[in-house]
């Protein structure tokens, strides 16, 4: 009945925020998605918030620089042709285009104000 | 124009044709997103927004040139690693998804040149645009879902219980019983089951006191465990289950788990049992704990987790040999408590209406102190519905004046739509004022409440065993309840709680509410205990044992009902009743009804009497509703009215589907109750079938259905399933915003009133556009045609069937009988008074048909003689059989049926006592029937005894006295009663009920009279009269009654035990009489006459053997030995063994 059940390959855990969830595929090709290809090797699962069975949800992948496993959440990583964890983005901030720089800096300030 | 046929111009993104062409490229049948699905629609909406966004960006000018130089600089600075990132920023680079549709594109691209002029198919640019939009769309969806996931995880982490996660799992691993105590908001109900599930426990059951909580928890937990669309987490309640073989965590009601224990005492299917809300101390929960406690030693692998508020934790821990307790702090915002005791001049006595001033002051105070921009609603706790409407009225006046409040009532007798309104949102600057019973204390949780007003009162049901009456009384609440109410103000932010009592009052409150087991009738509980083989209920180790008297009352009651035999063991009917999840009385009706082949109507009546009344109280005073209801009313009684209503509703459903909603509204009916009835009815039917009380017609009926019909039904079902799924998806849509007038409308608080009001109409239209999910579920669950057939069958009951049904009702409900006061005929309709055996002066509930039309209960004046000894004599006396007796401000009986007094009593009463000539009958020690026609009396008695004997015999045969082991197939094991026998019995009963033409008086015995009722034991019992009775009531062996005196003829009938001056053989009672069957004509006493009648049967009824017997005076025939007795003839001075007829003939010899 439930194809999604019992098919977990393991548990994905973000090394930065500790978000964790079982994942059911790893790679560039989510199952049953035909024309769709991912541009990185991803941890993914069936989209639990969507009634349709074939919909997938990418949980995270490895940072292309430091190889840390990170979730796709904007507080942990970003994608710009490749996956970068935010610490790595900050380390190489100047190689990123202005839009990305602004975005990251804005996030920093927001985090500061919210944490203070 | 031809030169304008540039492709970019002729391509129209809004044209459906153009879109369809792109659909061919991207959204084909096996693609990720398929044409026609919701997502496909969403894409095109997204597409439009995306295009607008792009256009806007282009308008604001390109910054790319400047950016390039910036980037050039950046690259120079960081030297070490070149990440190889593209120089030009493009949002496309932020997306980690690509869509390959080369095959199609190439095909189109190849033909592009040729087709370009004829068809305006999509060019490269269009495809690129569309693909880009699609990528952004997919990315957007990914982000949305991921945000949901991450929000969910954040929320889970922030729950107070999260820190205890490992500790809880560890404790459960190492201890058979663990108590988790945590206050509101700590997350125990949602998280603990998940923790256990995630750490590898399988087959977890979690019980809840309320059905609604089972559903909502299952939904929430399956969402949280990312299994919303799977069935790992499920629920099971009375009529509904989402359980599959994949289900590992099941939420269920306490009652249901108890039923499962009844089937499988070891509960082998579960590994972990979580009993939630144990502190609420519901009857079922207390009992369940007791049962589990005795189960634990037998199931050492079973894990039991009790979850409770931080109330009285020690009690639970010590009940399970000091089980470890894990206490979790709650998560409540600070709440300011303000004591505002009601000043004495505003306090009211019991009879008066509540004074609204203290409540209005709170509203005013809030308006003065808190600016309207600061949101936060008010929740006001009152004790009952009457109080709510009083305060609602006053608050509404204030709200209309200030325009700052929307006043909404909340109690269980409101329609569900009305109840649902409390969850809607008020417009800005306006607060909700929800006036509620204690339903909002635990059962209903409303977010956004900032202010709580606590009256400190609650109405609680208690059982008065003396009067056998439920009583709804007002009490002070307990400190625990008071805290619970307060807590409702601090769920979403800091709050204020106004207590309308003094702090000293608070200190004087009881610590905890009285557990239900101490308040209610224990009949069903005791019955269930007996059937579970738990031994003597008096010695069972309850967590908090109920008073012994309460158990005794229940045992006595069950014995009266025939569920227990004289030794206190389950009778065969009792065993069956224990399986039925209904009140004993309702269960009895079902069993009796199925024996008489009145299954369809009895199922309906039993179901109708087991749910809340579908008749909305608010529609009571609406003349339109009353008129529309009129044709449904039956002056036979409320059960019949309910049955008519149900049948009519089924007809409407069969013919017009969801139009039934409107039909119900017009009549002031809560359709939900009718759905409950139809579900319950089905459950009853299945139960009767599994117990062999119902022949299985289904198999034979299914055959003629041809394949086409079956397929049709199948496709319909598939469609319905889809509708149900769609509905479930929509369910999480946002709440409506309330309008200021909403409260006003609620004032009339009738759904049918709302129909006229403009806002009501809007609401209705909106609701009718959406799928009527109840209708969908109904169609999925029931075969409408079959129901319609059943409804038709019970709609045209013959008067014969109707009176049988009434008898079934009456025997089911017995001893719940009331007699009309003798002066009712001279009283106003509203002042009719009735008496039960234990309670005098009860009144009919205003919702009953007899409240509208009490005259049908009066003895017709012309039929009762008003003078002399015949005063009050009639053959039309009636009694009321009722379902409930509930005292609120008055003792009310509700769900009544009228029944012919003498006939019904003789057929169902447990104790019928007579005087010597049976002219005076006393039933159950409180009803006295006076029959001047002694002969008639004897005749009636005799036929009643015969009928009852036969009825009992057939009933037992149907139930099958198959011994104790045969509980599974009770009905099947016994010898079946032949149809002829059954018909004969029915015929006899009907004739007895309808055509017994004997006049009698009916009165209630006063206390003193009922004390000196009996002769008492006699030293020298009159054995001759015993033997004469033997002939009067063949097959019975009268014995002297040790307590009442007289002769106990059978278990319920004692002859000649009433103190009476009359002498059986006194000559004055003799009168000349001629027998219609033989040529006898002589002066006889009534008893002698009866004796003759019994033995002298009309020739056609005589048995062949008897006919063959030569009627000689001196022969003692063995075949008719039951009719003969020793007769001493004084004239002959001889002892003769003769039948009564023979004696008379013998006597005549001497006379002539």
Coordinates of N, CA and C in Angstrom, one line a residue, chain A residues 1-2 4-6 12 14 17-22 28 30-40 42 45-61 64-65 71-75 77-84 88-89 91-101 103 107, chain B residues 28-34 37-39 63 66-67 70-71 73-75 77-90 92-101 103 138 141-154 157 223 226-233 244-247 729:
Chain A
X1 N 0.8 -1.2 0.0 CA 0.0 0.0 0.0 C 0.9 1.3 0.0
X2 N 1.7 1.4 1.0 CA 2.5 2.6 1.1 C 3.9 2.3 0.7
X4 N 6.1 4.4 0.2 CA 7.1 5.2 0.9 C 7.6 4.6 2.2
X5 N 6.8 3.7 2.7 CA 7.1 3.2 4.0 C 8.2 2.1 3.9
X6 N 9.1 2.1 4.8 CA 10.1 1.1 4.9 C 11.1 1.2 3.9
X12 N 19.1 11.2 7.2 CA 19.9 12.3 6.8 C 20.0 13.3 8.0
X14 N 21.7 17.1 9.0 CA 22.4 18.3 8.6 C 23.5 18.5 9.6
X17 N 22.7 22.4 11.2 CA 21.5 22.7 12.1 C 20.9 21.5 12.7
X18 N 21.5 20.3 12.4 CA 21.0 19.0 13.0 C 19.6 18.6 12.6
X19 N 19.1 19.3 11.6 CA 17.8 18.8 11.1 C 18.0 17.4 10.5
X20 N 17.0 16.6 10.9 CA 17.2 15.2 10.4 C 15.9 14.6 10.0
X21 N 16.0 13.7 9.0 CA 14.9 13.0 8.5 C 15.4 11.8 7.7
X22 N 14.6 10.8 7.7 CA 15.0 9.6 6.9 C 15.0 10.0 5.4
X28 N 21.5 11.9 -8.3 CA 21.0 13.0 -9.2 C 19.7 12.7 -9.8
X30 N 16.0 11.6 -8.9 CA 14.9 11.1 -8.0 C 14.1 10.1 -8.7
X31 N 13.6 9.1 -8.0 CA 12.9 8.0 -8.6 C 11.6 8.5 -9.3
X32 N 11.2 7.9 -10.4 CA 9.9 8.1 -11.0 C 9.7 9.6 -11.4
X33 N 10.7 10.3 -11.9 CA 10.5 11.7 -12.2 C 10.8 12.0 -13.6
X34 N 11.1 11.0 -14.4 CA 11.3 11.1 -15.9 C 12.3 12.2 -16.3
X35 N 11.8 13.4 -16.7 CA 12.7 14.3 -17.3 C 13.5 15.1 -16.3
X36 N 13.3 14.9 -15.0 CA 14.0 15.7 -14.1 C 15.4 15.1 -13.6
X37 N 16.3 16.0 -13.7 CA 17.7 15.6 -13.2 C 18.2 16.7 -12.2
X38 N 18.8 16.2 -11.2 CA 19.4 17.1 -10.2 C 20.8 17.5 -10.6
X39 N 21.2 18.7 -10.3 CA 22.5 19.1 -10.7 C 23.6 18.8 -9.7
X40 N 23.2 18.1 -8.6 CA 24.2 17.7 -7.6 C 23.7 16.4 -7.0
X42 N 22.1 14.5 -4.3 CA 21.3 14.9 -3.2 C 20.8 13.8 -2.4
X45 N 13.8 12.6 -0.3 CA 12.8 11.6 0.1 C 11.5 12.0 -0.7
X46 N 10.5 11.1 -0.5 CA 9.2 11.4 -1.1 C 8.7 12.7 -0.4
X47 N 8.1 13.6 -1.1 CA 7.6 14.8 -0.5 C 6.5 14.5 0.5
X48 N 6.8 14.6 1.8 CA 5.8 14.2 2.8 C 4.5 15.1 2.8
X49 N 4.7 16.3 2.2 CA 3.5 17.2 2.3 C 2.7 17.2 1.1
X50 N 3.0 16.3 0.2 CA 2.3 16.3 -1.1 C 1.6 14.9 -1.2
X51 N 0.3 14.9 -1.5 CA -0.4 13.6 -1.6 C 0.1 12.7 -2.7
X52 N 0.6 13.4 -3.8 CA 1.0 12.5 -4.9 C 2.3 11.8 -4.6
X53 N 2.3 10.5 -4.9 CA 3.4 9.7 -4.4 C 4.8 10.0 -5.1
X54 N 4.7 10.4 -6.3 CA 6.0 10.5 -7.1 C 6.8 11.8 -6.8
X55 N 6.1 12.7 -6.0 CA 6.8 14.0 -5.7 C 7.9 13.8 -4.7
X56 N 9.0 14.4 -5.0 CA 10.2 14.2 -4.2 C 10.6 15.5 -3.5
X57 N 11.4 15.4 -2.4 CA 11.8 16.6 -1.7 C 13.3 16.4 -1.4
X58 N 14.1 17.4 -1.9 CA 15.5 17.3 -1.6 C 15.8 17.8 -0.2
X59 N 16.5 17.0 0.5 CA 16.8 17.4 1.9 C 18.1 18.2 2.0
X60 N 19.1 17.7 1.3 CA 20.4 18.3 1.4 C 21.4 17.6 0.5
X61 N 22.7 18.1 0.6 CA 23.7 17.4 -0.2 C 25.1 17.7 0.5
X64 N 30.3 21.4 -1.8 CA 31.3 21.1 -2.9 C 32.7 21.5 -2.4
X65 N 32.8 22.2 -1.4 CA 34.2 22.6 -0.9 C 34.6 21.7 0.2
X71 N 21.9 20.7 4.9 CA 20.5 20.7 4.4 C 20.4 21.9 3.4
X72 N 19.3 21.9 2.7 CA 19.1 22.9 1.7 C 18.6 24.2 2.3
X73 N 18.3 24.2 3.6 CA 17.8 25.4 4.3 C 18.7 26.6 4.1
X74 N 18.1 27.8 3.9 CA 18.9 28.9 3.6 C 19.9 29.4 4.7
X75 N 19.6 28.8 5.9 CA 20.5 29.1 7.0 C 21.8 28.3 7.0
X77 N 23.0 26.4 3.8 CA 23.7 26.3 2.5 C 23.0 27.1 1.4
X78 N 23.7 27.3 0.3 CA 23.1 27.8 -0.9 C 23.6 27.1 -2.1
X79 N 22.8 27.2 -3.1 CA 23.2 26.6 -4.4 C 23.5 27.7 -5.4
X80 N 24.7 27.7 -5.9 CA 25.1 28.6 -7.0 C 25.9 27.8 -8.0
X81 N 25.3 27.2 -8.9 CA 25.9 26.1 -9.8 C 26.4 24.9 -9.0
X82 N 26.8 25.1 -7.8 CA 27.2 24.0 -6.9 C 26.7 24.3 -5.5
X83 N 26.7 23.3 -4.7 CA 26.3 23.5 -3.3 C 27.4 24.0 -2.4
X84 N 27.2 25.0 -1.7 CA 28.1 25.5 -0.7 C 27.5 25.7 0.6
X88 N 31.5 28.1 4.2 CA 32.4 28.1 3.0 C 32.1 29.4 2.1
X89 N 30.7 29.7 2.0 CA 30.4 30.9 1.2 C 31.0 32.1 1.9
X91 N 33.7 32.2 3.6 CA 35.1 32.2 3.4 C 35.5 32.7 2.0
X92 N 34.6 32.5 1.1 CA 34.9 32.8 -0.3 C 33.9 33.8 -0.8
X93 N 33.5 34.6 0.0 CA 32.3 35.5 -0.3 C 32.6 36.3 -1.6
X94 N 33.8 36.8 -1.7 CA 34.1 37.7 -2.8 C 34.1 37.1 -4.2
X95 N 34.1 35.7 -4.2 CA 34.0 35.1 -5.5 C 32.5 35.0 -6.0
X96 N 31.6 35.3 -5.0 CA 30.2 35.2 -5.4 C 29.7 36.5 -5.9
X97 N 28.8 36.5 -6.8 CA 28.2 37.7 -7.4 C 27.5 38.6 -6.3
X98 N 27.4 39.8 -6.6 CA 26.9 40.8 -5.6 C 25.5 40.3 -5.0
X99 N 24.7 39.8 -5.8 CA 23.4 39.4 -5.3 C 23.5 38.4 -4.1
X100 N 24.4 37.5 -4.3 CA 24.6 36.4 -3.3 C 25.3 37.1 -2.1
X101 N 26.2 37.9 -2.3 CA 26.9 38.6 -1.2 C 25.9 39.3 -0.3
X103 N 22.8 38.9 -0.1 CA 21.9 38.0 0.6 C 22.5 37.4 1.8
X107 N 21.5 38.2 5.8 CA 21.2 37.1 6.7 C 22.0 37.2 8.0
Chain B
X28 N 3.5 16.0 -20.1 CA 2.8 14.8 -20.8 C 2.4 13.8 -19.7
X29 N 1.9 12.7 -20.2 CA 1.2 11.8 -19.3 C 2.1 11.2 -18.3
X30 N 3.4 11.0 -18.6 CA 4.2 10.4 -17.6 C 5.2 11.4 -17.0
X31 N 5.0 12.7 -17.3 CA 5.9 13.7 -16.7 C 5.7 13.9 -15.3
X32 N 6.7 14.6 -14.7 CA 6.6 14.9 -13.2 C 5.3 15.6 -12.9
X33 N 5.0 16.6 -13.7 CA 3.8 17.3 -13.6 C 2.9 17.0 -14.8
X34 N 1.7 16.6 -14.6 CA 0.9 16.1 -15.7 C -0.3 17.1 -15.9
X37 N -3.7 18.0 -13.6 CA -3.5 17.9 -12.1 C -3.5 19.3 -11.5
X38 N -3.7 19.3 -10.2 CA -3.7 20.6 -9.5 C -2.4 21.3 -9.7
X39 N -1.3 20.6 -9.7 CA 0.0 21.2 -9.8 C 0.2 21.9 -11.2
X63 N 21.4 45.9 -14.8 CA 22.6 46.4 -14.1 C 23.8 45.5 -14.4
X66 N 27.5 47.0 -14.8 CA 28.2 47.4 -13.6 C 28.6 46.1 -12.7
X67 N 27.7 45.2 -12.8 CA 28.0 44.0 -12.0 C 29.3 43.3 -12.5
X70 N 32.3 44.7 -11.0 CA 32.4 44.3 -9.6 C 33.0 43.0 -9.4
X71 N 32.5 42.1 -10.3 CA 32.9 40.7 -10.2 C 34.4 40.6 -10.5
X73 N 36.6 42.6 -9.9 CA 37.4 43.0 -8.8 C 37.5 41.9 -7.8
X74 N 36.3 41.3 -7.5 CA 36.2 40.3 -6.5 C 37.1 39.2 -6.8
X75 N 37.2 38.8 -8.0 CA 38.0 37.7 -8.4 C 39.5 37.9 -8.1
X77 N 40.7 39.6 -5.7 CA 41.0 39.6 -4.3 C 41.3 38.2 -3.7
X78 N 40.3 37.3 -3.9 CA 40.6 36.0 -3.3 C 41.4 35.2 -4.3
X79 N 42.5 34.9 -3.9 CA 43.4 34.2 -4.9 C 43.4 32.7 -4.8
X80 N 43.4 32.2 -3.6 CA 43.7 30.8 -3.4 C 42.9 29.8 -4.2
X81 N 41.6 29.7 -4.0 CA 40.8 28.7 -4.7 C 39.9 29.4 -5.7
X82 N 39.9 29.0 -6.9 CA 39.0 29.5 -7.8 C 37.8 28.6 -7.9
X83 N 36.6 29.1 -7.4 CA 35.4 28.3 -7.4 C 34.8 28.1 -8.8
X84 N 35.3 28.8 -9.7 CA 34.8 28.7 -11.1 C 33.4 29.1 -11.2
X85 N 33.0 30.1 -10.5 CA 31.6 30.5 -10.6 C 31.4 31.4 -11.8
X86 N 30.2 31.4 -12.4 CA 29.9 32.2 -13.6 C 29.9 33.7 -13.2
X87 N 30.4 34.5 -14.1 CA 30.6 35.9 -13.8 C 29.2 36.6 -13.7
X88 N 28.4 36.3 -14.6 CA 27.1 37.0 -14.6 C 26.1 36.3 -13.7
X89 N 25.5 37.0 -12.8 CA 24.5 36.4 -11.9 C 23.3 36.1 -12.7
X90 N 22.8 34.9 -12.5 CA 21.5 34.5 -13.1 C 20.8 33.7 -12.1
X92 N 18.9 31.5 -12.5 CA 18.9 30.1 -12.9 C 20.0 29.3 -12.2
X93 N 21.1 29.9 -11.9 CA 22.2 29.2 -11.3 C 21.9 28.8 -9.9
X94 N 20.9 29.4 -9.3 CA 20.5 29.1 -7.9 C 19.7 27.8 -7.8
X95 N 19.3 27.3 -9.0 CA 18.4 26.1 -8.9 C 19.2 24.9 -9.2
X96 N 19.0 23.9 -8.4 CA 19.7 22.6 -8.6 C 19.0 21.6 -9.4
X97 N 18.0 22.0 -10.1 CA 17.2 21.1 -10.9 C 17.3 21.4 -12.4
X98 N 17.3 20.4 -13.2 CA 17.1 20.7 -14.6 C 16.1 19.8 -15.2
X99 N 15.5 20.2 -16.3 CA 14.5 19.4 -16.9 C 14.9 19.1 -18.3
X100 N 15.0 17.8 -18.6 CA 15.4 17.4 -20.0 C 14.2 17.0 -20.8
X101 N 14.0 17.8 -21.8 CA 12.9 17.4 -22.7 C 13.3 17.5 -24.1
X103 N 14.0 15.4 -26.5 CA 13.4 14.7 -27.5 C 12.3 15.5 -28.2
X138 N 9.5 24.5 -9.8 CA 9.9 23.3 -9.1 C 10.7 23.7 -7.9
X141 N 8.5 25.1 -5.2 CA 7.8 24.0 -4.5 C 8.8 23.3 -3.5
X142 N 10.0 23.1 -4.0 CA 11.0 22.4 -3.1 C 11.2 23.3 -1.8
X143 N 11.3 24.6 -2.0 CA 11.5 25.5 -0.9 C 10.4 25.4 0.0
X144 N 9.2 25.5 -0.5 CA 8.0 25.4 0.3 C 7.9 24.2 1.2
X145 N 8.1 23.0 0.5 CA 8.1 21.8 1.3 C 9.2 21.7 2.3
X146 N 10.4 22.2 1.9 CA 11.5 22.1 2.8 C 11.2 23.0 4.0
X147 N 10.7 24.2 3.8 CA 10.4 25.1 4.9 C 9.4 24.5 5.9
X148 N 8.4 23.8 5.3 CA 7.5 23.1 6.2 C 8.2 22.1 7.1
X149 N 9.1 21.3 6.5 CA 9.8 20.3 7.2 C 10.7 21.0 8.3
X150 N 11.3 22.1 7.9 CA 12.2 22.6 8.9 C 11.5 23.3 10.0
X151 N 10.3 23.9 9.7 CA 9.5 24.6 10.7 C 9.0 23.5 11.7
X152 N 8.6 22.4 11.1 CA 8.1 21.3 11.9 C 9.2 20.8 12.9
X153 N 10.4 20.6 12.4 CA 11.5 20.1 13.2 C 11.8 21.1 14.3
X154 N 11.7 22.4 13.9 CA 12.0 23.5 14.9 C 11.0 23.4 16.0
X157 N 11.5 20.5 18.3 CA 12.6 20.7 19.2 C 12.3 21.7 20.4
X223 N 1.4 13.6 10.4 CA 2.1 14.8 9.7 C 3.5 14.9 10.3
X226 N 6.0 12.6 9.2 CA 6.2 12.7 7.7 C 5.5 11.5 7.1
X227 N 4.4 11.1 7.6 CA 3.6 10.0 7.0 C 2.2 10.4 6.8
X228 N 2.0 11.6 6.5 CA 0.6 12.1 6.3 C -0.2 11.3 5.3
X229 N 0.5 10.9 4.3 CA -0.2 10.2 3.2 C 0.1 8.7 3.2
X230 N 0.6 8.2 4.3 CA 0.8 6.8 4.5 C -0.2 6.4 5.6
X231 N 0.0 5.1 6.1 CA -0.9 4.7 7.1 C -0.2 4.1 8.3
X232 N 1.1 4.6 8.5 CA 1.8 4.1 9.6 C 1.2 4.6 10.9
X233 N 0.6 5.7 10.9 CA -0.1 6.2 12.1 C -1.6 6.3 11.7
X244 N -4.5 0.2 8.8 CA -4.2 -0.9 7.8 C -3.1 -1.8 8.4
X245 N -2.7 -2.7 7.6 CA -1.7 -3.7 8.1 C -0.4 -2.9 8.3
X246 N -0.2 -1.8 7.7 CA 1.0 -1.0 7.9 C 1.0 -0.2 9.1
X247 N -0.1 -0.1 9.8 CA -0.2 0.8 10.9 C 0.6 0.3 12.1
X729 N -7.6 16.9 1.8 CA -6.5 17.8 1.5 C -6.8 19.3 1.7

